[in-house]
């Protein structure tokens, strides 16, 4: 609830209670008709029947009781019994001042903080990051910030894909190229410290090996064998693998860094591996794992399922642990290490069945309690054809190339708009980078998490409309206003609300609390994005209607400066929750 709605709520509750309505039925919400009122209550319509009253009559009685309340400028009954509430200017000014002084810029923390692991991005060793990883990375980063902001203890975990068949593929591909010979020989070292493979090697070897394995059964078998030997602990393979992991991770961290995405943990799938033998034994001993056609499975289908969910494959007929096995063991690992209340998996919705299998298996086994595991599924970024975005040549677009492309476009746009032209080349680069990231992230986060959207760099990068660059531009405009005020020694002071645009701005500032809480509850950063946009628009209208430096008197100027300051703080907070940094100037 917005703070104003909740403080008004108390008064409205008391008024209804005096008419015999149970307090728990009373609701106050932002008005559907902002042109008529700030808030509304539809409670009379719902409550009148039980009292055998006409709703309009009940609403009128309540309105009479509220009449004259200090926080209210007007109370009106509309239609069949809606209560329209207009906040007094003083209450609005007091709330805006509160927002301005508040560390959370008007938002509130959760009542009982939790321990939350956010599993996101899910990059893999050697496989290049592509736009398929984009949404998970951007949304996960934002949820990590939002949960932390509201007071939870949060670990962002990359859940590094460092353990599967791709490792065996790389080992045999290295062997065939004569790369890393000391590691490939039998025996157990000592192995050189020097990296025998470069990132370029990995990026070249992996796709070739993956393609070859599809056509060449002999190669595939060798890769399988190498995977098994690696997992079985063959020292040279382990040492070589550590190089793959280190080289990949360094490159990935650089790429994520460019996108403003960071992790608290880089736990790999391999880290959960040591827990697998005991876990499998436990599941077998308790009869939860069943032997079926040579494999061990856990049945997870439930009565009433709309469609049959296949069992989770625990141990394949070749004796290997599978993707689901690793995820199950990772739950045990996280229970030990983070003692979580919640694990949020920010992963593509195409993996929904996988997570449903894992969660049900984990609940059955008592590894987590229902509700503690949650798949925050995301849609994809699509091409104009409605399919996951591909490059013109038909390949998957690498994240690195996407960022480069976005930066090129950002420079071009800045030049066209004649922005940042008087800055040093370094400062200009920094701005171009911020604009590029803001464009990509805001385009992503302004869509709801589950919908897919169409890639359109031109639109994302526009300085007009609902875009990242527009929001940065608004923030920078306020910064430059505040700098000017400082230069002229004009200080902020008590907030007074008189103009309609000031009312609007103050009401919008008040609404952040609700937006942040809803975004948190629904794992929906788009609600924060929406709020940031509304706030920028409200400021823009205010700035056009209410001169600040040229205000009619010093008191008004001080008030408007305080409103501007509160707006900037909240706007930057909201953008920060989206993972977007604002430059000082443009
Ligand atoms: N590495 C996986 C992939 O690229 C994503 C991992 C998602 N997280 C998880 N706990 N399974 O598809």
XYZ file of C-alpha atoms and ligand atoms in Angstrom:
598
model
C 0.000 0.000 0.000
C 1.165 3.512 -0.492
C 1.882 5.217 2.808
C -0.854 7.752 2.178
C -3.397 5.048 1.398
C -2.471 3.264 4.573
C -2.651 6.331 6.816
C -5.946 7.356 5.235
C -6.982 3.747 5.580
C -6.852 4.068 9.356
C -9.257 6.984 9.320
C -11.554 5.309 6.809
C -11.531 2.108 8.843
C -12.523 3.949 11.977
C -15.342 5.708 10.140
C -16.699 2.458 8.725
C -16.317 0.719 12.077
C -18.427 3.426 13.675
C -21.162 2.463 11.208
C -20.862 -1.175 12.176
C -18.621 -2.427 9.346
C -15.874 -4.870 10.208
C -12.473 -3.182 9.847
C -11.008 -6.077 7.908
C -13.397 -5.340 5.049
C -12.180 -1.782 4.565
C -9.980 -1.013 1.553
C -8.452 2.221 0.282
C -6.753 2.168 -3.121
C -5.361 4.733 -5.549
C -8.226 6.255 -7.495
C -9.290 4.814 -10.834
C -10.169 8.386 -11.761
C -7.165 10.510 -10.788
C -8.934 13.475 -12.347
C -11.623 13.244 -9.647
C -9.774 12.061 -6.565
C -6.471 10.676 -5.254
C -7.789 7.589 -3.513
C -11.008 5.673 -3.379
C -12.761 3.161 -1.205
C -15.327 0.747 -2.604
C -16.012 -0.754 0.772
C -19.551 0.577 1.082
C -20.606 -1.420 -1.962
C -19.290 -4.633 -0.489
C -20.353 -4.019 3.109
C -23.789 -2.451 2.805
C -25.664 -5.624 2.014
C -24.831 -7.333 5.298
C -26.052 -4.249 7.165
C -29.206 -4.143 5.046
C -28.300 -0.612 4.049
C -28.235 1.136 0.719
C -24.519 1.396 -0.210
C -24.808 5.033 -1.146
C -26.383 5.807 2.177
C -23.632 3.960 4.017
C -21.005 5.793 2.004
C -22.659 9.105 2.842
C -22.616 8.342 6.548
C -18.945 7.423 6.385
C -18.183 10.547 4.349
C -19.889 12.670 6.999
C -17.676 11.140 9.653
C -14.547 11.787 7.593
C -15.491 15.351 6.795
C -12.984 17.759 8.242
C -10.217 15.172 8.708
C -6.875 16.978 8.593
C -5.408 14.700 5.910
C -8.350 15.171 3.604
C -9.155 18.029 1.351
C -12.403 16.492 0.104
C -14.559 13.429 0.602
C -17.225 12.685 -1.949
C -19.666 9.932 -2.624
C -19.901 8.965 -6.261
C -22.121 6.608 -8.238
C -23.728 3.770 -6.295
C -21.505 4.281 -3.235
C -17.861 4.893 -4.103
C -16.013 7.047 -1.645
C -13.666 9.467 -3.392
C -10.883 10.843 -1.244
C -8.719 13.847 -2.032
C -5.672 14.267 0.161
C -5.040 17.639 1.746
C -2.088 19.652 0.478
C -0.436 19.545 3.866
C -0.658 15.754 4.144
C 0.770 15.470 0.662
C 3.598 17.866 1.449
C 4.396 15.978 4.649
C 4.531 12.700 2.756
C 6.790 14.138 0.046
C 9.139 15.441 2.740
C 9.150 12.010 4.349
C 10.064 10.390 1.039
C 12.830 12.943 0.595
C 14.331 12.143 3.977
C 13.933 8.391 3.739
C 16.844 6.081 3.055
C 14.613 3.798 0.974
C 13.176 6.872 -0.796
C 9.667 6.029 0.313
C 9.703 2.257 -0.055
C 9.490 -0.093 2.886
C 11.353 -3.173 3.990
C 9.737 -6.575 4.442
C 8.351 -7.374 7.875
C 10.341 -10.577 8.231
C 13.511 -10.784 6.171
C 14.373 -14.094 4.587
C 17.476 -15.854 3.344
C 17.164 -16.007 -0.413
C 19.320 -17.632 -3.075
C 18.779 -16.280 -6.564
C 20.009 -18.702 -9.192
C 20.372 -16.763 -12.409
C 22.196 -16.344 -15.715
C 23.399 -19.964 -15.655
C 26.417 -19.513 -17.944
C 28.311 -22.569 -19.116
C 32.022 -23.222 -19.461
C 33.231 -22.804 -23.039
C 29.818 -22.180 -24.525
C 29.568 -18.528 -25.518
C 26.949 -16.432 -23.788
C 24.188 -15.558 -26.146
C 20.924 -13.656 -26.026
C 19.272 -16.735 -24.513
C 21.128 -15.830 -21.330
C 20.193 -12.172 -21.568
C 16.798 -12.090 -19.886
C 17.759 -14.437 -17.086
C 20.819 -12.285 -16.360
C 19.002 -8.962 -16.455
C 15.929 -10.095 -14.523
C 17.960 -12.070 -11.985
C 20.233 -9.104 -11.342
C 17.223 -6.861 -10.784
C 15.471 -9.300 -8.442
C 18.699 -9.714 -6.502
C 18.803 -5.944 -5.953
C 15.100 -5.688 -5.176
C 15.152 -8.457 -2.568
C 18.234 -7.011 -0.921
C 16.731 -3.520 -0.995
C 13.681 -4.744 0.894
C 15.837 -6.293 3.581
C 16.365 -9.943 2.677
C 19.762 -11.611 2.868
C 20.454 -12.489 -0.735
C 22.995 -14.587 -2.593
C 23.105 -14.251 -6.357
C 24.525 -17.507 -7.693
C 25.678 -17.981 -11.293
C 25.245 -21.759 -10.980
C 28.100 -22.235 -13.384
C 27.584 -25.057 -15.898
C 30.994 -26.611 -15.424
C 30.344 -30.298 -15.235
C 28.495 -31.995 -18.055
C 29.319 -33.731 -21.280
C 30.755 -30.516 -22.734
C 33.804 -31.043 -20.500
C 34.486 -34.433 -22.015
C 34.031 -32.932 -25.457
C 36.631 -30.300 -24.713
C 39.094 -32.807 -23.325
C 39.019 -35.025 -26.427
C 39.048 -31.970 -28.685
C 42.220 -30.789 -26.924
C 43.745 -34.250 -27.243
C 43.060 -34.314 -30.980
C 44.726 -30.919 -31.419
C 47.701 -31.787 -29.263
C 46.765 -29.052 -26.780
C 47.557 -29.595 -23.107
C 49.602 -32.780 -23.607
C 50.972 -32.993 -20.023
C 47.440 -33.113 -18.658
C 46.234 -35.741 -21.039
C 48.914 -38.305 -20.294
C 48.114 -40.868 -17.615
C 49.609 -40.094 -14.245
C 49.014 -37.403 -11.735
C 51.254 -34.455 -12.375
C 52.766 -32.153 -11.249
C 50.965 -30.148 -13.883
C 52.101 -26.785 -15.198
C 50.589 -23.661 -13.732
C 50.425 -22.064 -17.162
C 47.092 -22.125 -18.923
C 47.435 -24.547 -21.818
C 44.254 -23.305 -23.478
C 43.063 -19.811 -24.258
C 39.580 -18.477 -24.461
C 39.920 -18.443 -28.239
C 40.782 -22.145 -28.144
C 37.703 -22.908 -26.091
C 35.432 -20.832 -28.280
C 36.765 -22.542 -31.370
C 36.987 -26.090 -29.992
C 33.622 -26.320 -28.323
C 31.251 -25.682 -31.246
C 33.351 -27.872 -33.539
C 33.417 -30.702 -31.003
C 29.695 -30.403 -30.284
C 28.951 -30.620 -34.014
C 31.321 -33.521 -34.516
C 29.809 -35.488 -31.630
C 26.466 -35.346 -33.408
C 27.859 -37.105 -36.470
C 30.746 -39.185 -35.218
C 29.752 -41.933 -32.748
C 33.351 -42.901 -32.060
C 34.198 -39.307 -31.075
C 31.071 -39.123 -28.969
C 32.006 -42.281 -27.104
C 35.499 -40.985 -26.379
C 33.980 -37.743 -25.072
C 31.595 -39.710 -22.860
C 34.453 -41.763 -21.531
C 36.487 -38.628 -20.860
C 33.509 -37.080 -19.043
C 33.200 -40.151 -16.846
C 36.941 -40.203 -16.146
C 36.932 -36.516 -15.319
C 34.037 -36.992 -12.945
C 35.719 -40.075 -11.539
C 38.660 -37.874 -10.562
C 41.432 -38.550 -13.108
C 44.047 -36.012 -11.959
C 45.214 -34.732 -15.359
C 41.689 -34.261 -16.585
C 40.768 -32.483 -13.397
C 43.727 -30.143 -13.747
C 42.922 -29.376 -17.366
C 39.284 -28.854 -16.492
C 40.251 -26.333 -13.807
C 41.971 -24.357 -16.543
C 38.848 -24.447 -18.710
C 36.768 -23.234 -15.799
C 39.166 -20.446 -14.855
C 39.584 -19.178 -18.416
C 35.847 -19.221 -19.028
C 34.971 -17.600 -15.767
C 37.385 -14.712 -16.282
C 35.887 -14.020 -19.695
C 32.329 -14.352 -18.456
C 32.890 -12.057 -15.511
C 34.179 -9.436 -17.886
C 31.112 -9.757 -20.090
C 28.688 -9.747 -17.187
C 30.592 -6.805 -15.764
C 29.972 -4.810 -18.924
C 26.282 -5.468 -18.441
C 26.419 -4.544 -14.750
C 25.651 -8.081 -13.629
C 27.502 -9.553 -10.648
C 27.286 -12.660 -8.512
C 27.955 -13.400 -4.872
C 28.599 -17.032 -5.668
C 30.053 -18.798 -8.661
C 29.201 -22.245 -7.433
C 29.512 -24.743 -10.209
C 27.436 -27.758 -10.980
C 30.633 -29.610 -10.070
C 30.415 -28.330 -6.495
C 27.226 -30.272 -5.942
C 28.731 -33.403 -7.428
C 30.323 -34.775 -4.238
C 26.899 -34.801 -2.620
C 25.380 -36.981 -5.303
C 26.441 -40.508 -4.185
C 24.998 -40.131 -0.685
C 21.919 -38.420 -2.017
C 21.243 -41.180 -4.534
C 21.795 -43.810 -1.850
C 19.365 -41.981 0.422
C 16.721 -41.743 -2.286
C 17.090 -45.411 -3.098
C 17.017 -46.484 0.541
C 13.814 -44.583 1.164
C 12.190 -46.067 -1.913
C 11.796 -42.661 -3.534
C 14.029 -43.642 -6.435
C 12.770 -46.503 -8.556
C 14.661 -48.706 -10.954
C 13.032 -48.422 -14.347
C 14.344 -49.727 -17.684
C 17.922 -49.717 -16.491
C 17.772 -46.213 -15.012
C 16.927 -44.739 -11.622
C 14.021 -42.338 -11.657
C 11.811 -40.411 -9.253
C 8.147 -40.326 -10.163
C 6.711 -36.857 -9.748
C 3.355 -36.980 -11.545
C 0.474 -35.999 -9.302
C -3.231 -36.585 -9.337
C -4.947 -33.716 -11.098
C -1.992 -32.717 -13.288
C -3.224 -31.208 -16.517
C -0.680 -33.201 -18.433
C 1.576 -35.989 -17.383
C 4.909 -34.826 -15.981
C 7.613 -37.383 -16.824
C 9.706 -38.747 -13.945
C 12.959 -37.076 -12.951
C 15.910 -39.011 -14.324
C 18.239 -39.511 -11.371
C 20.837 -41.913 -12.751
C 20.918 -42.738 -16.458
C 21.213 -46.292 -17.707
C 24.895 -45.522 -18.287
C 25.266 -44.678 -14.625
C 25.615 -40.900 -15.029
C 24.104 -38.204 -12.903
C 21.854 -35.915 -14.931
C 20.880 -32.221 -15.014
C 18.062 -32.882 -12.531
C 20.365 -34.867 -10.253
C 22.732 -31.910 -10.046
C 19.916 -29.500 -9.306
C 18.614 -31.770 -6.564
C 22.056 -32.068 -4.990
C 22.491 -28.298 -5.280
C 19.393 -27.878 -3.122
C 21.093 -29.929 -0.416
C 24.269 -27.929 -0.814
C 22.365 -24.640 -0.500
C 20.550 -25.901 2.534
C 23.866 -26.533 4.181
C 25.673 -23.448 3.034
C 23.001 -20.763 2.846
C 20.256 -22.314 4.957
C 17.780 -20.696 2.611
C 14.147 -19.798 3.104
C 13.694 -19.420 -0.630
C 15.525 -20.319 -3.834
C 14.442 -18.333 -6.847
C 15.468 -19.794 -10.207
C 15.492 -17.092 -12.870
C 15.589 -19.328 -15.901
C 13.934 -19.449 -19.311
C 10.376 -20.749 -19.215
C 11.353 -23.517 -21.605
C 12.867 -25.227 -18.557
C 9.595 -25.215 -16.621
C 9.108 -28.977 -16.673
C 12.632 -29.549 -15.486
C 12.108 -27.332 -12.441
C 8.710 -28.782 -11.706
C 10.321 -32.232 -11.642
C 13.178 -31.090 -9.427
C 10.917 -29.220 -6.994
C 8.466 -32.064 -6.614
C 11.281 -34.552 -6.105
C 12.886 -32.259 -3.512
C 9.613 -31.812 -1.626
C 8.949 -35.556 -1.715
C 12.386 -36.204 -0.307
C 12.024 -33.479 2.317
C 15.039 -31.562 0.973
C 12.931 -28.404 0.993
C 9.436 -27.511 2.147
C 6.743 -26.619 -0.366
C 7.005 -22.986 -1.375
C 10.741 -22.739 -0.780
C 11.633 -23.421 -4.396
C 10.335 -21.216 -7.106
C 10.907 -20.958 -10.825
C 10.672 -17.294 -11.844
C 10.383 -18.199 -15.510
C 11.208 -15.698 -18.206
C 10.175 -15.284 -21.817
C 12.710 -14.733 -24.566
C 13.986 -11.853 -26.632
C 12.724 -12.605 -30.113
C 13.507 -11.569 -33.651
C 10.903 -10.028 -35.933
C 9.886 -13.598 -36.849
C 8.719 -14.210 -33.278
C 11.441 -16.792 -32.630
C 14.387 -16.390 -30.249
C 16.627 -13.740 -31.728
C 19.214 -14.781 -34.315
C 21.842 -12.740 -36.124
C 21.379 -11.861 -39.764
C 23.594 -14.783 -40.651
C 21.195 -17.015 -38.708
C 23.481 -17.682 -35.751
C 22.768 -16.940 -32.103
C 23.881 -13.449 -31.200
C 26.663 -13.399 -28.646
C 26.093 -11.153 -25.667
C 29.403 -9.480 -26.244
C 28.414 -8.527 -29.795
C 25.057 -7.283 -28.595
C 26.698 -4.934 -26.108
C 29.149 -3.694 -28.737
C 26.279 -3.067 -31.128
C 24.327 -1.228 -28.441
C 27.298 0.974 -27.627
C 27.798 1.882 -31.282
C 24.166 2.865 -31.510
C 24.389 4.837 -28.253
C 27.320 6.911 -29.546
C 25.439 7.608 -32.751
C 22.313 8.698 -30.876
C 24.215 10.895 -28.473
C 25.880 12.645 -31.385
C 22.591 13.141 -33.208
C 21.051 14.603 -30.056
C 24.190 16.707 -29.523
C 24.626 15.281 -26.072
C 27.939 14.882 -24.306
C 29.778 16.693 -27.099
C 31.706 18.992 -24.772
C 32.993 16.126 -22.622
C 36.332 14.363 -22.716
C 36.505 11.209 -24.867
C 36.625 9.022 -21.718
C 33.601 10.729 -20.189
C 31.740 10.404 -23.477
C 32.561 6.678 -23.646
C 31.306 6.232 -20.110
C 28.017 7.883 -21.005
C 27.660 5.845 -24.189
C 28.173 2.707 -22.143
C 25.582 3.748 -19.556
C 23.086 4.661 -22.271
C 23.653 1.322 -24.006
C 23.138 -0.711 -20.845
C 20.128 1.380 -19.825
C 18.575 0.830 -23.252
C 19.045 -2.939 -23.202
C 18.018 -3.424 -19.593
C 15.052 -1.109 -19.596
C 13.722 -2.618 -22.834
C 13.941 -6.000 -21.184
C 12.611 -5.070 -17.766
C 9.737 -2.925 -18.965
C 8.190 -6.109 -20.317
C 6.642 -8.435 -17.827
C 8.934 -11.306 -16.957
C 6.995 -14.033 -18.719
C 6.202 -12.299 -21.981
C 8.619 -12.399 -24.864
C 9.486 -9.216 -26.705
C 10.941 -8.258 -30.039
C 14.482 -6.996 -30.354
C 14.500 -3.499 -31.825
C 17.652 -1.607 -30.968
C 16.460 1.584 -32.665
C 13.422 1.755 -30.452
C 15.292 0.733 -27.269
C 17.823 3.494 -27.881
C 15.396 6.343 -28.487
C 15.546 9.343 -26.167
C 11.773 9.585 -26.402
C 9.089 7.257 -25.133
C 9.316 4.505 -22.588
C 13.024 3.794 -22.875
C 16.156 3.612 -20.770
C 17.790 6.592 -22.495
C 14.694 8.742 -21.835
C 14.892 7.939 -18.131
C 18.610 8.658 -17.974
C 18.014 11.939 -19.720
C 15.359 12.926 -17.156
C 17.632 11.995 -14.260
C 20.496 13.996 -15.742
C 18.199 16.971 -16.241
C 17.344 16.986 -12.533
C 21.008 16.620 -11.643
C 21.906 19.622 -13.710
C 19.075 21.645 -12.162
C 20.358 20.773 -8.690
C 23.917 21.655 -9.682
C 22.737 25.004 -10.917
C 20.869 25.593 -7.663
C 23.989 24.765 -5.719
C 26.004 27.130 -7.849
C 23.527 29.883 -7.108
C 23.440 28.932 -3.427
C 19.744 28.168 -3.586
C 18.887 25.616 -0.916
C 16.015 23.174 -0.691
C 13.474 23.818 2.055
C 10.033 22.937 3.330
C 7.784 21.354 0.760
C 4.491 23.059 -0.026
C 2.030 21.655 -2.486
C -0.118 24.068 -4.408
C -0.037 23.385 -8.160
C -1.742 20.338 -9.723
C 1.589 19.195 -11.170
C 3.086 19.306 -7.682
C 0.231 17.212 -6.336
C 0.752 14.697 -9.092
C 4.437 14.477 -8.472
C 3.952 14.017 -4.718
C 1.331 11.316 -5.282
C 3.688 9.536 -7.647
C 6.476 9.686 -5.072
C 4.064 8.140 -2.598
C 3.235 5.300 -5.009
C 6.788 3.895 -5.089
C 6.234 1.885 -1.919
C 3.398 -0.031 -3.528
C 5.287 -0.528 -6.787
C 8.350 -1.928 -5.030
C 6.250 -4.206 -2.827
C 4.246 -5.508 -5.794
C 7.395 -6.034 -7.851
C 8.833 -8.016 -4.957
C 5.733 -10.138 -4.426
C 5.284 -10.882 -8.095
C 8.988 -11.158 -8.936
C 8.156 -8.499 -11.486
C 10.801 -5.804 -12.043
C 8.540 -4.390 -14.753
C 6.469 -2.803 -11.979
C 9.527 -0.849 -10.833
C 10.270 0.033 -14.474
C 6.708 1.267 -14.875
C 7.020 3.378 -11.749
C 10.312 4.900 -12.866
C 8.704 5.900 -16.131
C 5.675 7.431 -14.421
C 7.895 9.334 -12.041
C 9.974 10.718 -14.906
C 6.810 11.794 -16.658
C 5.363 13.388 -13.536
C 8.590 15.297 -13.074
C 8.602 16.404 -16.669
C 5.101 17.862 -16.318
C 6.023 19.485 -13.029
C 9.144 21.001 -14.512
C 7.204 22.412 -17.444
C 4.439 23.872 -15.247
C 6.351 24.960 -12.172
C 9.470 27.070 -12.655
C 12.068 26.125 -10.082
C 14.977 28.557 -10.234
C 12.599 31.211 -11.551
C 9.933 30.454 -8.930
C 7.890 33.485 -7.793
C 9.439 33.532 -4.317
C 12.271 31.961 -2.325
C 9.957 29.665 -0.335
C 8.421 28.206 -3.482
C 11.836 27.762 -5.016
C 13.109 25.964 -1.907
C 10.056 23.715 -1.921
C 10.429 22.879 -5.591
C 14.103 22.135 -5.126
C 13.219 19.724 -2.329
C 10.651 18.037 -4.564
C 13.228 17.781 -7.337
C 15.784 16.286 -4.971
C 13.292 13.698 -3.669
C 12.360 12.814 -7.245
C 15.964 12.348 -8.295
C 16.728 10.150 -5.290
C 13.738 7.952 -5.923
C 14.333 7.795 -9.661
C 17.943 6.765 -9.140
C 16.860 4.202 -6.568
C 14.302 2.717 -8.938
C 16.815 2.653 -11.788
C 19.391 1.079 -9.517
C 16.875 -1.662 -8.699
C 16.723 -2.299 -12.424
C 20.511 -2.456 -12.518
C 20.776 0.855 -14.372
C 23.354 3.503 -13.420
C 22.813 7.165 -14.266
C 25.599 9.476 -15.469
C 26.215 12.861 -13.870
C 25.814 14.755 -17.097
C 25.107 14.185 -20.744
N 23.358 -23.721 -17.461
C 21.971 -23.912 -17.763
C 21.680 -23.611 -19.230
O 22.478 -22.980 -19.906
C 21.085 -23.039 -16.935
C 21.154 -23.294 -15.461
C 19.933 -22.824 -14.768
N 19.952 -23.065 -13.350
C 19.741 -24.256 -12.800
N 19.821 -24.353 -11.497
N 19.443 -25.308 -13.506
O 20.639 -24.011 -19.708
